[in-house]
PDB file of C-alpha atoms in Angstrom:
ATOM      1  CA  MET A 249     -12.084  -8.816  12.353  1.00 96.00           C
ATOM      2  CA  LYS A 250      -9.091  -6.534  12.801  1.00 98.00           C
ATOM      3  CA  ILE A 251      -7.465  -5.991   9.416  1.00 98.00           C
ATOM      4  CA  LEU A 252      -4.303  -4.113   8.508  1.00 98.00           C
ATOM      5  CA  VAL A 253      -4.849  -2.332   5.172  1.00 98.00           C
ATOM      6  CA  ILE A 254      -1.546  -1.266   3.632  1.00 97.00           C
ATOM      7  CA  GLY A 255      -1.900   1.456   1.025  1.00 96.00           C
ATOM      8  CA  ALA A 256      -5.051   2.769   2.658  1.00 96.00           C
ATOM      9  CA  THR A 257      -4.657   6.302   1.276  1.00 94.00           C
ATOM     10  CA  GLY A 258      -4.685   5.124  -2.342  1.00 93.00           C
ATOM     11  CA  THR A 259      -7.687   4.698  -4.604  1.00 94.00           C
ATOM     12  CA  ILE A 260      -8.073   0.965  -4.006  1.00 95.00           C
ATOM     13  CA  GLY A 261      -6.852   0.899  -0.402  1.00 96.00           C
ATOM     14  CA  SER A 262      -9.217   3.619   0.777  1.00 96.00           C
ATOM     15  CA  ALA A 263     -12.135   1.801  -0.875  1.00 97.00           C
ATOM     16  CA  VAL A 264     -11.093  -1.507   0.723  1.00 98.00           C
ATOM     17  CA  ALA A 265     -10.876   0.086   4.186  1.00 98.00           C
ATOM     18  CA  ALA A 266     -14.274   1.762   3.745  1.00 98.00           C
ATOM     19  CA  VAL A 267     -16.005  -1.456   2.611  1.00 98.00           C
ATOM     20  CA  LEU A 268     -14.440  -3.399   5.482  1.00 98.00           C
ATOM     21  CA  GLU A 269     -15.542  -0.791   8.021  1.00 98.00           C
ATOM     22  CA  SER A 270     -19.077  -0.681   6.598  1.00 97.00           C
ATOM     23  CA  GLY A 271     -19.175  -4.460   7.092  1.00 96.00           C
ATOM     24  CA  GLY A 272     -18.334  -4.172  10.787  1.00 97.00           C
ATOM     25  CA  HIS A 273     -14.592  -4.872  10.581  1.00 98.00           C
ATOM     26  CA  GLU A 274     -11.857  -2.751  12.146  1.00 98.00           C
ATOM     27  CA  ALA A 275      -9.521  -1.466   9.426  1.00 98.00           C
ATOM     28  CA  VAL A 276      -6.115  -0.281  10.586  1.00 97.00           C
ATOM     29  CA  ARG A 277      -5.089   2.099   7.816  1.00 97.00           C
ATOM     30  CA  ALA A 278      -1.389   2.130   6.924  1.00 97.00           C
ATOM     31  CA  SER A 279       0.405   3.997   4.152  1.00 95.00           C
ATOM     32  CA  ARG A 280       3.756   5.466   3.279  1.00 92.00           C
ATOM     33  CA  ASN A 281       2.910   8.883   4.761  1.00 87.00           C
ATOM     34  CA  GLY A 282       0.062   8.167   7.157  1.00 83.00           C
ATOM     35  CA  PRO A 283      -0.001   8.000  10.954  1.00 88.00           C
ATOM     36  CA  VAL A 284       0.569   4.233  10.687  1.00 94.00           C
ATOM     37  CA  ALA A 285       3.549   4.357   8.324  1.00 95.00           C
ATOM     38  CA  VAL A 286       4.955   1.602   6.132  1.00 96.00           C
ATOM     39  CA  ASP A 287       7.308   1.561   3.149  1.00 95.00           C
ATOM     40  CA  MET A 288       6.912  -1.595   1.063  1.00 94.00           C
ATOM     41  CA  THR A 289      10.471  -1.230  -0.259  1.00 93.00           C
ATOM     42  CA  ASP A 290      11.921  -1.481   3.265  1.00 95.00           C
ATOM     43  CA  PRO A 291      11.788  -4.861   5.084  1.00 96.00           C
ATOM     44  CA  ALA A 292      12.416  -3.157   8.445  1.00 97.00           C
ATOM     45  CA  SER A 293       9.416  -0.876   7.879  1.00 96.00           C
ATOM     46  CA  ILE A 294       7.236  -3.871   6.979  1.00 96.00           C
ATOM     47  CA  GLU A 295       8.319  -5.668  10.136  1.00 96.00           C
ATOM     48  CA  ALA A 296       7.714  -2.547  12.236  1.00 96.00           C
ATOM     49  CA  VAL A 297       4.150  -1.976  11.023  1.00 97.00           C
ATOM     50  CA  LEU A 298       3.216  -5.618  11.547  1.00 97.00           C
ATOM     51  CA  THR A 299       4.574  -5.715  15.077  1.00 96.00           C
ATOM     52  CA  SER A 300       2.991  -2.361  15.966  1.00 95.00           C
ATOM     53  CA  VAL A 301      -0.549  -3.687  15.448  1.00 94.00           C
ATOM     54  CA  SER A 302      -1.603  -6.468  17.790  1.00 92.00           C
ATOM     55  CA  ASP A 303      -4.236  -9.181  17.335  1.00 95.00           C
ATOM     56  CA  LEU A 304      -4.417  -9.048  13.538  1.00 97.00           C
ATOM     57  CA  ASP A 305      -6.954 -11.294  11.831  1.00 98.00           C
ATOM     58  CA  ALA A 306      -5.897 -10.290   8.323  1.00 98.00           C
ATOM     59  CA  VAL A 307      -3.452  -8.221   6.296  1.00 98.00           C
ATOM     60  CA  VAL A 308      -4.251  -6.655   2.933  1.00 98.00           C
ATOM     61  CA  CYS A 309      -1.672  -4.988   0.707  1.00 97.00           C
ATOM     62  CA  CYS A 310      -3.082  -2.460  -1.758  1.00 95.00           C
ATOM     63  CA  ALA A 311       0.117  -0.398  -1.836  1.00 90.00           C
ATOM     64  CA  ALA A 312       1.826  -2.289  -4.604  1.00 66.00           C
ATOM     65  CA  SER A 313       1.736  -0.377  -7.852  1.00 68.00           C
ATOM     66  CA  GLY A 314       3.819  -0.027 -10.931  1.00 69.00           C
ATOM     67  CA  ARG A 315       3.945   2.404 -13.779  1.00 73.00           C
ATOM     68  CA  LEU A 316       3.877   1.762 -17.494  1.00 76.00           C
ATOM     69  CA  THR A 317       7.462   1.809 -18.760  1.00 81.00           C
ATOM     70  CA  PRO A 318       8.608   1.420 -22.380  1.00 80.00           C
ATOM     71  CA  LEU A 319      10.549  -1.770 -23.048  1.00 83.00           C
ATOM     72  CA  ALA A 320      13.113  -0.267 -25.412  1.00 84.00           C
ATOM     73  CA  SER A 321      13.706   3.293 -24.219  1.00 85.00           C
ATOM     74  CA  ALA A 322      13.676   3.085 -20.408  1.00 82.00           C
ATOM     75  CA  SER A 323      16.843   2.764 -18.362  1.00 84.00           C
ATOM     76  CA  ASP A 324      17.334  -0.500 -16.489  1.00 85.00           C
ATOM     77  CA  GLU A 325      16.460   1.281 -13.234  1.00 84.00           C
ATOM     78  CA  ASP A 326      13.293   2.823 -14.653  1.00 79.00           C
ATOM     79  CA  PHE A 327      12.243  -0.425 -16.285  1.00 77.00           C
ATOM     80  CA  THR A 328      12.591  -2.463 -13.098  1.00 80.00           C
ATOM     81  CA  ALA A 329      11.097   0.202 -10.798  1.00 77.00           C
ATOM     82  CA  GLY A 330       8.587  -1.483  -8.561  1.00 77.00           C
ATOM     83  CA  LEU A 331      10.493  -4.735  -8.146  1.00 84.00           C
ATOM     84  CA  ASP A 332      11.383  -3.947  -4.523  1.00 87.00           C
ATOM     85  CA  GLY A 333       7.902  -2.800  -3.530  1.00 85.00           C
ATOM     86  CA  LYS A 334       5.450  -4.666  -5.709  1.00 89.00           C
ATOM     87  CA  LEU A 335       7.084  -8.096  -5.837  1.00 92.00           C
ATOM     88  CA  LEU A 336       9.762  -8.419  -3.179  1.00 94.00           C
ATOM     89  CA  GLY A 337       7.948  -6.133  -0.728  1.00 94.00           C
ATOM     90  CA  GLN A 338       4.778  -8.200  -0.877  1.00 96.00           C
ATOM     91  CA  VAL A 339       6.752 -11.439  -0.546  1.00 97.00           C
ATOM     92  CA  THR A 340       8.484  -9.962   2.511  1.00 97.00           C
ATOM     93  CA  LEU A 341       5.085  -8.941   3.883  1.00 97.00           C
ATOM     94  CA  VAL A 342       3.821 -12.531   3.618  1.00 98.00           C
ATOM     95  CA  ARG A 343       6.939 -13.969   5.239  1.00 97.00           C
ATOM     96  CA  ARG A 344       6.650 -11.576   8.200  1.00 97.00           C
ATOM     97  CA  ALA A 345       2.853 -11.642   8.530  1.00 97.00           C
ATOM     98  CA  LEU A 346       2.558 -15.428   8.650  1.00 95.00           C
ATOM     99  CA  HIS A 347       4.132 -15.297  12.119  1.00 95.00           C
ATOM    100  CA  LEU A 348       1.863 -12.511  13.400  1.00 96.00           C
ATOM    101  CA  VAL A 349      -1.620 -13.004  11.957  1.00 97.00           C
ATOM    102  CA  ARG A 350      -4.010 -15.011  14.133  1.00 97.00           C
ATOM    103  CA  ASP A 351      -4.672 -18.691  13.386  1.00 97.00           C
ATOM    104  CA  GLY A 352      -7.013 -19.099  10.436  1.00 97.00           C
ATOM    105  CA  GLY A 353      -6.379 -15.531   9.284  1.00 97.00           C
ATOM    106  CA  SER A 354      -5.885 -14.137   5.814  1.00 98.00           C
ATOM    107  CA  ILE A 355      -3.201 -12.348   3.812  1.00 98.00           C
ATOM    108  CA  THR A 356      -4.259 -10.728   0.531  1.00 98.00           C
ATOM    109  CA  LEU A 357      -1.846  -9.213  -1.980  1.00 97.00           C
ATOM    110  CA  THR A 358      -2.289  -7.127  -5.124  1.00 95.00           C
ATOM    111  CA  SER A 359      -1.215  -8.268  -8.565  1.00 93.00           C
ATOM    112  CA  GLY A 360      -2.588  -6.505 -11.632  1.00 84.00           C
ATOM    113  CA  VAL A 361      -2.601  -8.400 -14.897  1.00 70.00           C
ATOM    114  CA  PHE A 362      -4.555  -6.604 -17.615  1.00 70.00           C
ATOM    115  CA  ALA A 363      -6.989  -8.438 -19.887  1.00 70.00           C
ATOM    116  CA  GLU A 364      -5.066  -7.259 -22.965  1.00 75.00           C
ATOM    117  CA  PRO A 365      -1.330  -6.520 -23.302  1.00 77.00           C
ATOM    118  CA  THR A 366      -0.668  -2.816 -22.750  1.00 79.00           C
ATOM    119  CA  PRO A 367       2.237  -0.847 -24.248  1.00 80.00           C
ATOM    120  CA  GLY A 368       4.738  -0.211 -21.459  1.00 82.00           C
ATOM    121  CA  GLY A 369       3.340  -3.088 -19.405  1.00 81.00           C
ATOM    122  CA  ALA A 370       5.957  -5.800 -20.050  1.00 84.00           C
ATOM    123  CA  PHE A 371       7.778  -5.501 -16.728  1.00 84.00           C
ATOM    124  CA  GLY A 372       4.509  -5.174 -14.823  1.00 85.00           C
ATOM    125  CA  ALA A 373       3.249  -8.346 -16.504  1.00 86.00           C
ATOM    126  CA  LEU A 374       6.427 -10.136 -15.448  1.00 87.00           C
ATOM    127  CA  VAL A 375       6.120  -8.998 -11.828  1.00 89.00           C
ATOM    128  CA  ASN A 376       2.396  -9.748 -11.612  1.00 90.00           C
ATOM    129  CA  ALA A 377       2.743 -13.210 -13.121  1.00 91.00           C
ATOM    130  CA  GLY A 378       5.543 -13.942 -10.655  1.00 93.00           C
ATOM    131  CA  LEU A 379       3.443 -12.666  -7.767  1.00 95.00           C
ATOM    132  CA  GLU A 380       0.440 -14.772  -8.755  1.00 95.00           C
ATOM    133  CA  ALA A 381       2.651 -17.868  -9.122  1.00 96.00           C
ATOM    134  CA  PHE A 382       4.114 -17.142  -5.675  1.00 97.00           C
ATOM    135  CA  VAL A 383       0.633 -16.894  -4.131  1.00 98.00           C
ATOM    136  CA  GLU A 384      -0.445 -20.196  -5.657  1.00 98.00           C
ATOM    137  CA  ALA A 385       2.722 -22.021  -4.587  1.00 98.00           C
ATOM    138  CA  ALA A 386       3.145 -20.427  -1.148  1.00 98.00           C
ATOM    139  CA  ALA A 387      -0.494 -20.975  -0.134  1.00 98.00           C
ATOM    140  CA  ILE A 388       0.197 -24.663   0.569  1.00 97.00           C
ATOM    141  CA  GLU A 389       2.980 -23.719   3.001  1.00 97.00           C
ATOM    142  CA  MET A 390       0.966 -21.313   5.115  1.00 98.00           C
ATOM    143  CA  PRO A 391       0.927 -22.460   8.768  1.00 97.00           C
ATOM    144  CA  ARG A 392      -1.916 -22.501  11.298  1.00 97.00           C
ATOM    145  CA  GLY A 393      -4.706 -22.441   8.735  1.00 97.00           C
ATOM    146  CA  LEU A 394      -3.650 -19.086   7.291  1.00 98.00           C
ATOM    147  CA  ARG A 395      -4.922 -18.301   3.812  1.00 98.00           C
ATOM    148  CA  LEU A 396      -2.978 -16.464   1.096  1.00 98.00           C
ATOM    149  CA  ASN A 397      -4.640 -14.946  -1.978  1.00 98.00           C
ATOM    150  CA  ALA A 398      -4.232 -12.064  -4.411  1.00 98.00           C
ATOM    151  CA  VAL A 399      -6.543  -9.666  -6.192  1.00 97.00           C
ATOM    152  CA  SER A 400      -5.904  -8.538  -9.751  1.00 94.00           C
ATOM    153  CA  PRO A 401      -7.797  -5.243 -10.049  1.00 92.00           C
ATOM    154  CA  GLY A 402      -7.085  -4.494 -13.714  1.00 87.00           C
ATOM    155  CA  TRP A 403      -7.821  -0.922 -14.716  1.00 87.00           C
ATOM    156  CA  VAL A 404      -9.679   1.007 -12.020  1.00 91.00           C
ATOM    157  CA  SER A 405     -12.190   3.573 -13.279  1.00 92.00           C
ATOM    158  CA  GLU A 406     -10.946   6.351 -10.994  1.00 93.00           C
ATOM    159  CA  THR A 407      -7.334   5.750 -12.046  1.00 88.00           C
ATOM    160  CA  LEU A 408      -8.242   5.926 -15.726  1.00 90.00           C
ATOM    161  CA  GLU A 409     -10.129   9.182 -15.127  1.00 94.00           C
ATOM    162  CA  ALA A 410      -7.138  10.644 -13.266  1.00 92.00           C
ATOM    163  CA  MET A 411      -5.042   9.787 -16.346  1.00 87.00           C
ATOM    164  CA  GLY A 412      -7.530  11.616 -18.576  1.00 93.00           C
ATOM    165  CA  GLU A 413      -8.917   8.367 -19.996  1.00 91.00           C
ATOM    166  CA  ASP A 414     -12.433   6.938 -20.197  1.00 93.00           C
ATOM    167  CA  GLY A 415     -13.297   5.612 -16.731  1.00 92.00           C
ATOM    168  CA  SER A 416     -16.000   3.348 -18.141  1.00 91.00           C
ATOM    169  CA  GLN A 417     -13.240   1.101 -19.491  1.00 90.00           C
ATOM    170  CA  GLY A 418     -12.262   0.187 -15.928  1.00 90.00           C
ATOM    171  CA  THR A 419     -13.869  -1.206 -12.795  1.00 92.00           C
ATOM    172  CA  PRO A 420     -15.025   1.218 -10.066  1.00 95.00           C
ATOM    173  CA  ALA A 421     -12.835   1.080  -6.945  1.00 94.00           C
ATOM    174  CA  ILE A 422     -15.788   0.023  -4.792  1.00 96.00           C
ATOM    175  CA  GLU A 423     -16.258  -3.120  -6.924  1.00 96.00           C
ATOM    176  CA  VAL A 424     -12.529  -3.851  -6.796  1.00 96.00           C
ATOM    177  CA  ALA A 425     -12.675  -3.466  -3.004  1.00 97.00           C
ATOM    178  CA  ARG A 426     -15.351  -6.150  -2.797  1.00 97.00           C
ATOM    179  CA  ALA A 427     -12.924  -8.645  -4.372  1.00 97.00           C
ATOM    180  CA  TYR A 428     -10.516  -8.014  -1.484  1.00 98.00           C
ATOM    181  CA  VAL A 429     -13.329  -8.517   1.021  1.00 97.00           C
ATOM    182  CA  ARG A 430     -14.220 -11.841  -0.648  1.00 97.00           C
ATOM    183  CA  ALA A 431     -10.590 -12.924  -0.242  1.00 97.00           C
ATOM    184  CA  ILE A 432     -10.566 -11.908   3.429  1.00 97.00           C
ATOM    185  CA  GLU A 433     -13.922 -13.375   4.415  1.00 97.00           C
ATOM    186  CA  GLY A 434     -13.923 -16.400   2.114  1.00 96.00           C
ATOM    187  CA  THR A 435     -12.273 -19.809   2.282  1.00 97.00           C
ATOM    188  CA  MET A 436     -10.198 -19.778  -0.911  1.00 97.00           C
ATOM    189  CA  ARG A 437      -6.443 -20.396  -0.841  1.00 98.00           C
ATOM    190  CA  GLY A 438      -3.800 -19.623  -3.423  1.00 98.00           C
ATOM    191  CA  GLN A 439      -6.262 -17.873  -5.735  1.00 97.00           C
ATOM    192  CA  THR A 440      -6.091 -14.663  -7.718  1.00 96.00           C
ATOM    193  CA  LEU A 441      -9.481 -12.980  -7.587  1.00 95.00           C
ATOM    194  CA  LEU A 442     -10.863 -10.607 -10.185  1.00 93.00           C
ATOM    195  CA  PRO A 443     -13.502  -7.945  -9.593  1.00 92.00           C
ATOM    196  CA  ARG A 444     -16.923  -9.161 -10.664  1.00 80.00           C
TER     197      ARG A 444
END
């Protein structure tokens, strides 16, 4: 399959692209600053990247991220940072991709609900819950046999280590990547997958 991987220079996206390629798929790697450029906060950029790649069997978005932001002390702008990219950007991606992905293809998004509430995670929890509800509800409207799912990676070991935390408390990126591959190659619709 030919699969557009958005966020392919990030920890999760690069692992997803590598696992797809090792499984015989063609991964078209897109990122904010790569040769195939896309900005998830810009609907025109999303449209441009989708129309620049022909014959897509699937689209995966691993670019959506958010930072931990204190509920009480952050400005409104800081608190809601990520709304345009993580939630609205991924919704825009689905709405554009459903016209361009081949019949029976797959669109996989990234949510990110943590097993336990995390200080600074209130807005992220709101966005992720909204995204997962969107995936479940929108899956029944997908035309031409297209499938829509999400992956909720939780804490990724490599991300925790980069933050100076204990990586063993997270899931290695390669295992997270396999959840995306299950969504792409499987038959599920409207589901949020967790790494095994």
